């Protein structure tokens, strides 16, 4: 009975998703971004560190679609590889945040009592720090670098997943089928795996998409400040930083890396919004109601 | 009721915050808005400290040049002229120098300058083995014969004693009380044209004119040194009239600035040089062939172009062309195959190289990326470690690097160019180079009175230093400074010393 | 008299305040831990080339690092309560003084940013809500989605490139205190304010829109419409005024967010505020300054959120009882 309900819901979800053109387009864009990120090293026309000083600061041309930077390096290749690096950081750090945050949130929501209180107080303390500030503090302790960036962003985004997971767990916990399972004496782990997690998946998926968007922005900000991915590894934030001294004579150095960030983040945001419309129960009813008109 | 309460509360909050915004707390930095005649100069970084005898940072000396004096100082042609010492005599055996000091000179706090201050200053450097102690290495005794006479005895003839004493402000005359109270690092007291007034960390240092300066009161009421680390920012501020002078100019803008009538741009050949150093205390860099391989692998021309945009001159030695002590040398060239075969000869195959650079000097970061590309064909992965300057100095002094890039500025005498860095006991020999022949030549050059003989010794030493790859010399940059057209009485100097004592600012002041 | 103390609002404020203090305590623990989690010796690292045994010992005891951990912690809290946040490792200046010097610049940037954001978000959000489902609504929604996706430092750099470097209308960087030079203050705050404000506007437009939508669907608005009141009157009197309070609370939240995110904008514009201070302190490993700044910003963050929650409760009775 329970499982059938969930599956029917999910099948309908995809259909609803496809109704929204924005979501479809952004999902397609996201798909392209992912392919590019994975295949960056193969599709990049030049090496990311192929210095060619005599050809520095060249505008976009047939040979260099995005122009060259101050050392003659191909901007397009660097943007592609930097995209890969940013995506990697974002995915790993959000994965960390999901695993830790969901664990904490589900336990807190399911157990209740003092476990809940303690966990949520800790989460509240973390929420008291603005995102970038907390990331900076972590970097201050551990020193700059890719690993630290992943850890910093992961830590910073854990609280939101904890809250979302807890809220969803709380609402699912009181569902009749869960109460019945508990009454029957089913093991907690079984209940968590079979009943709770599948039913909280919706909001978590939405949050993942949105957090990925912000993780990309956070990584870019940290790299811009020189605290993230270190040169000579290209990173979108650092490329924008380096472009500052040349922006009046080589606009392509600033525009293309920034545009790449905007495209990726926008895609994640729009997909997240589209998913929210579909997967978040409250929004669902409104859309279903409209689509029936 | 509730809604108006809310709005009232919000109104109060807004008022409080607005008050907070509006007030400027404490000693707000005088950005030159009111006092006409205050000069605002922007430098690229903040001094690490203000004790001239301890600091080695160029940013510090840019400021301290205006706060302190030395016994003698270089003129525009880098010839040594009287400063705190009016005249001097040398004994026939070249071992006793007698300096007659200027009278009626006072420190900024009003206390008189006497020979005791000179003795104290030099003794402090020698006894505490401070940064520039080896400039006084030949000194056996310093005494105050009378309040206006200082006698310095040497253990060997020292032809470049004057440059040692006054080439830059590292041997400035300091005040005993200022030092012993520990205040000198943050509130220096000197005899120079400007007195230190205040420092706002991360923002600026304010100097006020010293009306009793021995060479005449400055014509500007004071100098504010602002720290602007972003080069484009400093330049834009200058063009907008917010600052009056800067040396923080991105080299890629020099070409277009030459046509800008709103500012005066000066590019002067300098005695500065930039170099790479490989840490010989760490294998495989202790093997000469490996070092030579690196010297052949790098593309010096690309580095020069990317860091200076045509304003610098590539050089494989330190002393620039046009300098009387110049020695031509061009043994190296960009040759990857030669580099590979040298590595093969040495039987070395290093996989990685830890390169130490700092954001404080962006040219090092730029060059590092080119070098990373240059060394890739050799199978060497360059790990670029970018740190702040204080950490950079620390890492250099502790030998935590494989290669670093840095520059030496403000050199005058050939001894300045080579001794401290390449002598086995040199105080700045972080790469741990040691060659007995070079030591002998450098020691000989210190005492050689005959100019030609001296030149010959340094030429030989320099050649060995380059052959043995103690440093891989890169280029001599130009001194590039720009100032408002309202500024006169100032010129860019070859040694990079920033002297505002004769500067005048036509009416207006920085906005 | 007793009515004040037992009034639900007072009780709510008291509960909320207590909760904030608990969180603040947690913040203090984290901030205190910053210095002690550093691998290596923070004092040694900070002194760098200025290291001498005397300077090292002096700095260590001035920072209290030579005392047992627990004693240090309570010492830190005690000092913090009296306003003593230690001294900078870099130059020995008292941290509190440095923070207070930099606070006005950040606050003015935050306020101007929020003002610009409101000037854009209020009209745009209301308009978008009133035209829900139509093309104009879609345009506003897409634009705000776009705005949320732009990195603020990129926007700042592009604004500088266009308005300052190319057109020369505005300065590229720097700050002037309001009272010293009002015209200069305005000229210097335009670009950074726009950078902060445009991004915040994008976020706030969506909130304004949903707040107005929510209110518009409420009963009394429909009733007012059915009474035959002209649409403009209904719009202004009921919809907007009722949506105003949630919007105020969103403004508060957004201001808090701006305070935390202002770091990058301050770096781009060489703005002498708290954000740039933290950035320089991180680069220089000046832990007392990092600690102090993080504590101040987090405390401000908590304070603003507290005020927002209280305002919300004052207006919406349901929240108070929760």
PDB file of C-alpha atoms in Angstrom, chain B residues 201-335:
ATOM      1  CA  UNK B 201      47.297  49.151  10.118  1.00  0.00           C
ATOM      2  CA  UNK B 202      46.099  47.991   6.736  1.00  0.00           C
ATOM      3  CA  UNK B 203      45.431  51.550   5.656  1.00  0.00           C
ATOM      4  CA  UNK B 204      48.097  54.220   5.902  1.00  0.00           C
ATOM      5  CA  UNK B 205      50.982  55.929   7.658  1.00  0.00           C
ATOM      6  CA  UNK B 206      50.946  59.671   8.253  1.00  0.00           C
ATOM      7  CA  UNK B 207      54.091  61.753   8.340  1.00  0.00           C
ATOM      8  CA  UNK B 208      54.197  65.450   9.213  1.00  0.00           C
ATOM      9  CA  UNK B 209      56.784  67.907   7.908  1.00  0.00           C
ATOM     10  CA  UNK B 210      59.743  68.593  10.179  1.00  0.00           C
ATOM     11  CA  UNK B 211      60.121  72.368  10.186  1.00  0.00           C
ATOM     12  CA  UNK B 212      63.637  72.216  11.660  1.00  0.00           C
ATOM     13  CA  UNK B 213      65.026  69.789   9.107  1.00  0.00           C
ATOM     14  CA  UNK B 214      68.730  70.534   8.481  1.00  0.00           C
ATOM     15  CA  UNK B 215      68.332  70.736   4.701  1.00  0.00           C
ATOM     16  CA  UNK B 216      65.378  73.089   4.950  1.00  0.00           C
ATOM     17  CA  UNK B 217      61.772  72.552   5.884  1.00  0.00           C
ATOM     18  CA  UNK B 218      59.789  70.515   3.382  1.00  0.00           C
ATOM     19  CA  UNK B 219      57.374  72.467   1.229  1.00  0.00           C
ATOM     20  CA  UNK B 220      54.517  70.030   1.719  1.00  0.00           C
ATOM     21  CA  UNK B 221      52.827  69.937   5.096  1.00  0.00           C
ATOM     22  CA  UNK B 222      53.078  66.194   5.364  1.00  0.00           C
ATOM     23  CA  UNK B 223      53.019  62.895   3.536  1.00  0.00           C
ATOM     24  CA  UNK B 224      50.385  60.219   3.867  1.00  0.00           C
ATOM     25  CA  UNK B 225      51.517  56.812   2.643  1.00  0.00           C
ATOM     26  CA  UNK B 226      48.485  54.742   1.745  1.00  0.00           C
ATOM     27  CA  UNK B 227      48.774  51.018   1.219  1.00  0.00           C
ATOM     28  CA  UNK B 228      46.991  49.952  -1.921  1.00  0.00           C
ATOM     29  CA  UNK B 229      47.859  46.415  -2.843  1.00  0.00           C
ATOM     30  CA  UNK B 230      45.797  46.252  -6.020  1.00  0.00           C
ATOM     31  CA  UNK B 231      47.863  47.974  -8.733  1.00  0.00           C
ATOM     32  CA  UNK B 232      44.939  48.992 -10.912  1.00  0.00           C
ATOM     33  CA  UNK B 233      43.319  50.616  -7.903  1.00  0.00           C
ATOM     34  CA  UNK B 234      46.303  52.827  -7.176  1.00  0.00           C
ATOM     35  CA  UNK B 235      46.527  53.929 -10.763  1.00  0.00           C
ATOM     36  CA  UNK B 236      42.841  54.745 -10.988  1.00  0.00           C
ATOM     37  CA  UNK B 237      43.092  56.706  -7.764  1.00  0.00           C
ATOM     38  CA  UNK B 238      45.935  58.732  -9.233  1.00  0.00           C
ATOM     39  CA  UNK B 239      44.048  59.436 -12.408  1.00  0.00           C
ATOM     40  CA  UNK B 240      41.034  60.470 -10.396  1.00  0.00           C
ATOM     41  CA  UNK B 241      43.097  62.879  -8.346  1.00  0.00           C
ATOM     42  CA  UNK B 242      42.579  60.993  -5.098  1.00  0.00           C
ATOM     43  CA  UNK B 243      46.288  60.410  -4.586  1.00  0.00           C
ATOM     44  CA  UNK B 244      49.299  62.380  -5.738  1.00  0.00           C
ATOM     45  CA  UNK B 245      51.968  59.756  -6.300  1.00  0.00           C
ATOM     46  CA  UNK B 246      52.301  56.020  -6.728  1.00  0.00           C
ATOM     47  CA  UNK B 247      54.806  53.411  -7.750  1.00  0.00           C
ATOM     48  CA  UNK B 248      52.234  50.660  -7.823  1.00  0.00           C
ATOM     49  CA  UNK B 249      51.710  50.663 -11.550  1.00  0.00           C
ATOM     50  CA  UNK B 250      50.733  47.584 -13.513  1.00  0.00           C
ATOM     51  CA  UNK B 251      53.399  47.285 -16.190  1.00  0.00           C
ATOM     52  CA  UNK B 252      50.849  46.362 -18.825  1.00  0.00           C
ATOM     53  CA  UNK B 253      49.404  49.868 -18.556  1.00  0.00           C
ATOM     54  CA  UNK B 254      52.690  51.719 -19.010  1.00  0.00           C
ATOM     55  CA  UNK B 255      52.429  51.973 -22.772  1.00  0.00           C
ATOM     56  CA  UNK B 256      49.032  53.669 -22.684  1.00  0.00           C
ATOM     57  CA  UNK B 257      49.995  55.837 -19.708  1.00  0.00           C
ATOM     58  CA  UNK B 258      52.743  57.491 -21.673  1.00  0.00           C
ATOM     59  CA  UNK B 259      50.022  59.257 -23.637  1.00  0.00           C
ATOM     60  CA  UNK B 260      48.073  60.326 -20.570  1.00  0.00           C
ATOM     61  CA  UNK B 261      48.481  64.067 -20.047  1.00  0.00           C
ATOM     62  CA  UNK B 262      46.836  64.140 -16.661  1.00  0.00           C
ATOM     63  CA  UNK B 263      49.750  62.417 -14.975  1.00  0.00           C
ATOM     64  CA  UNK B 264      53.505  62.468 -15.131  1.00  0.00           C
ATOM     65  CA  UNK B 265      54.980  59.045 -15.782  1.00  0.00           C
ATOM     66  CA  UNK B 266      58.647  58.336 -15.107  1.00  0.00           C
ATOM     67  CA  UNK B 267      60.479  55.194 -16.124  1.00  0.00           C
ATOM     68  CA  UNK B 268      64.089  55.118 -15.047  1.00  0.00           C
ATOM     69  CA  UNK B 269      66.669  52.392 -15.478  1.00  0.00           C
ATOM     70  CA  UNK B 270      67.402  51.050 -12.062  1.00  0.00           C
ATOM     71  CA  UNK B 271      69.949  49.012 -10.204  1.00  0.00           C
ATOM     72  CA  UNK B 272      67.284  46.571  -9.118  1.00  0.00           C
ATOM     73  CA  UNK B 273      67.283  42.994 -10.293  1.00  0.00           C
ATOM     74  CA  UNK B 274      65.036  39.935 -10.090  1.00  0.00           C
ATOM     75  CA  UNK B 275      66.352  36.430  -9.755  1.00  0.00           C
ATOM     76  CA  UNK B 276      65.551  32.796  -9.091  1.00  0.00           C
ATOM     77  CA  UNK B 277      67.390  30.864  -6.426  1.00  0.00           C
ATOM     78  CA  UNK B 278      67.566  27.096  -6.038  1.00  0.00           C
ATOM     79  CA  UNK B 279      68.027  25.724  -2.550  1.00  0.00           C
ATOM     80  CA  UNK B 280      71.391  23.965  -2.598  1.00  0.00           C
ATOM     81  CA  UNK B 281      70.787  22.436   0.797  1.00  0.00           C
ATOM     82  CA  UNK B 282      68.203  20.154  -0.771  1.00  0.00           C
ATOM     83  CA  UNK B 283      69.042  17.437  -3.284  1.00  0.00           C
ATOM     84  CA  UNK B 284      69.018  17.316  -6.253  1.00  0.00           C
ATOM     85  CA  UNK B 285      69.535  21.093  -6.405  1.00  0.00           C
ATOM     86  CA  UNK B 286      72.937  20.685  -4.836  1.00  0.00           C
ATOM     87  CA  UNK B 287      74.138  19.187  -8.122  1.00  0.00           C
ATOM     88  CA  UNK B 288      75.461  21.894 -10.431  1.00  0.00           C
ATOM     89  CA  UNK B 289      74.223  20.135 -13.554  1.00  0.00           C
ATOM     90  CA  UNK B 290      70.686  20.019 -12.231  1.00  0.00           C
ATOM     91  CA  UNK B 291      70.772  23.726 -11.491  1.00  0.00           C
ATOM     92  CA  UNK B 292      72.149  24.415 -14.922  1.00  0.00           C
ATOM     93  CA  UNK B 293      69.380  22.305 -16.416  1.00  0.00           C
ATOM     94  CA  UNK B 294      66.831  24.586 -14.788  1.00  0.00           C
ATOM     95  CA  UNK B 295      68.757  27.632 -16.032  1.00  0.00           C
ATOM     96  CA  UNK B 296      68.510  26.321 -19.596  1.00  0.00           C
ATOM     97  CA  UNK B 297      64.902  25.235 -19.270  1.00  0.00           C
ATOM     98  CA  UNK B 298      63.384  28.548 -18.314  1.00  0.00           C
ATOM     99  CA  UNK B 299      62.287  31.009 -20.953  1.00  0.00           C
ATOM    100  CA  UNK B 300      63.752  34.236 -19.640  1.00  0.00           C
ATOM    101  CA  UNK B 301      62.365  36.374 -22.452  1.00  0.00           C
ATOM    102  CA  UNK B 302      58.819  35.180 -21.846  1.00  0.00           C
ATOM    103  CA  UNK B 303      59.176  35.919 -18.155  1.00  0.00           C
ATOM    104  CA  UNK B 304      60.532  39.385 -18.839  1.00  0.00           C
ATOM    105  CA  UNK B 305      57.750  40.151 -21.292  1.00  0.00           C
ATOM    106  CA  UNK B 306      54.948  38.865 -19.106  1.00  0.00           C
ATOM    107  CA  UNK B 307      56.113  40.623 -15.959  1.00  0.00           C
ATOM    108  CA  UNK B 308      57.287  43.918 -17.386  1.00  0.00           C
ATOM    109  CA  UNK B 309      55.703  44.437 -20.816  1.00  0.00           C
ATOM    110  CA  UNK B 310      58.880  45.779 -22.311  1.00  0.00           C
ATOM    111  CA  UNK B 311      59.869  48.028 -19.417  1.00  0.00           C
ATOM    112  CA  UNK B 312      62.588  45.727 -18.112  1.00  0.00           C
ATOM    113  CA  UNK B 313      65.847  44.468 -19.582  1.00  0.00           C
ATOM    114  CA  UNK B 314      66.740  40.786 -19.479  1.00  0.00           C
ATOM    115  CA  UNK B 315      70.057  40.215 -17.765  1.00  0.00           C
ATOM    116  CA  UNK B 316      71.962  37.082 -16.830  1.00  0.00           C
ATOM    117  CA  UNK B 317      73.948  38.944 -14.188  1.00  0.00           C
ATOM    118  CA  UNK B 318      72.867  41.397 -11.566  1.00  0.00           C
ATOM    119  CA  UNK B 319      74.478  44.671 -12.580  1.00  0.00           C
ATOM    120  CA  UNK B 320      72.586  46.407 -15.382  1.00  0.00           C
ATOM    121  CA  UNK B 321      73.897  47.764 -18.621  1.00  0.00           C
ATOM    122  CA  UNK B 322      74.788  51.433 -18.340  1.00  0.00           C
ATOM    123  CA  UNK B 323      76.171  50.912 -14.874  1.00  0.00           C
ATOM    124  CA  UNK B 324      79.975  51.435 -14.799  1.00  0.00           C
ATOM    125  CA  UNK B 325      80.431  48.047 -13.130  1.00  0.00           C
ATOM    126  CA  UNK B 326      78.471  46.156 -15.802  1.00  0.00           C
ATOM    127  CA  UNK B 327      79.806  42.812 -17.052  1.00  0.00           C
ATOM    128  CA  UNK B 328      78.344  41.231 -20.176  1.00  0.00           C
ATOM    129  CA  UNK B 329      77.338  37.564 -19.826  1.00  0.00           C
ATOM    130  CA  UNK B 330      75.004  35.411 -21.838  1.00  0.00           C
ATOM    131  CA  UNK B 331      75.969  31.795 -21.381  1.00  0.00           C
ATOM    132  CA  UNK B 332      72.392  30.623 -20.976  1.00  0.00           C
ATOM    133  CA  UNK B 333      69.545  30.441 -23.429  1.00  0.00           C
ATOM    134  CA  UNK B 334      66.144  28.766 -23.549  1.00  0.00           C
ATOM    135  CA  UNK B 335      67.087  25.241 -24.605  1.00  0.00           C
TER     136      UNK B 335
END
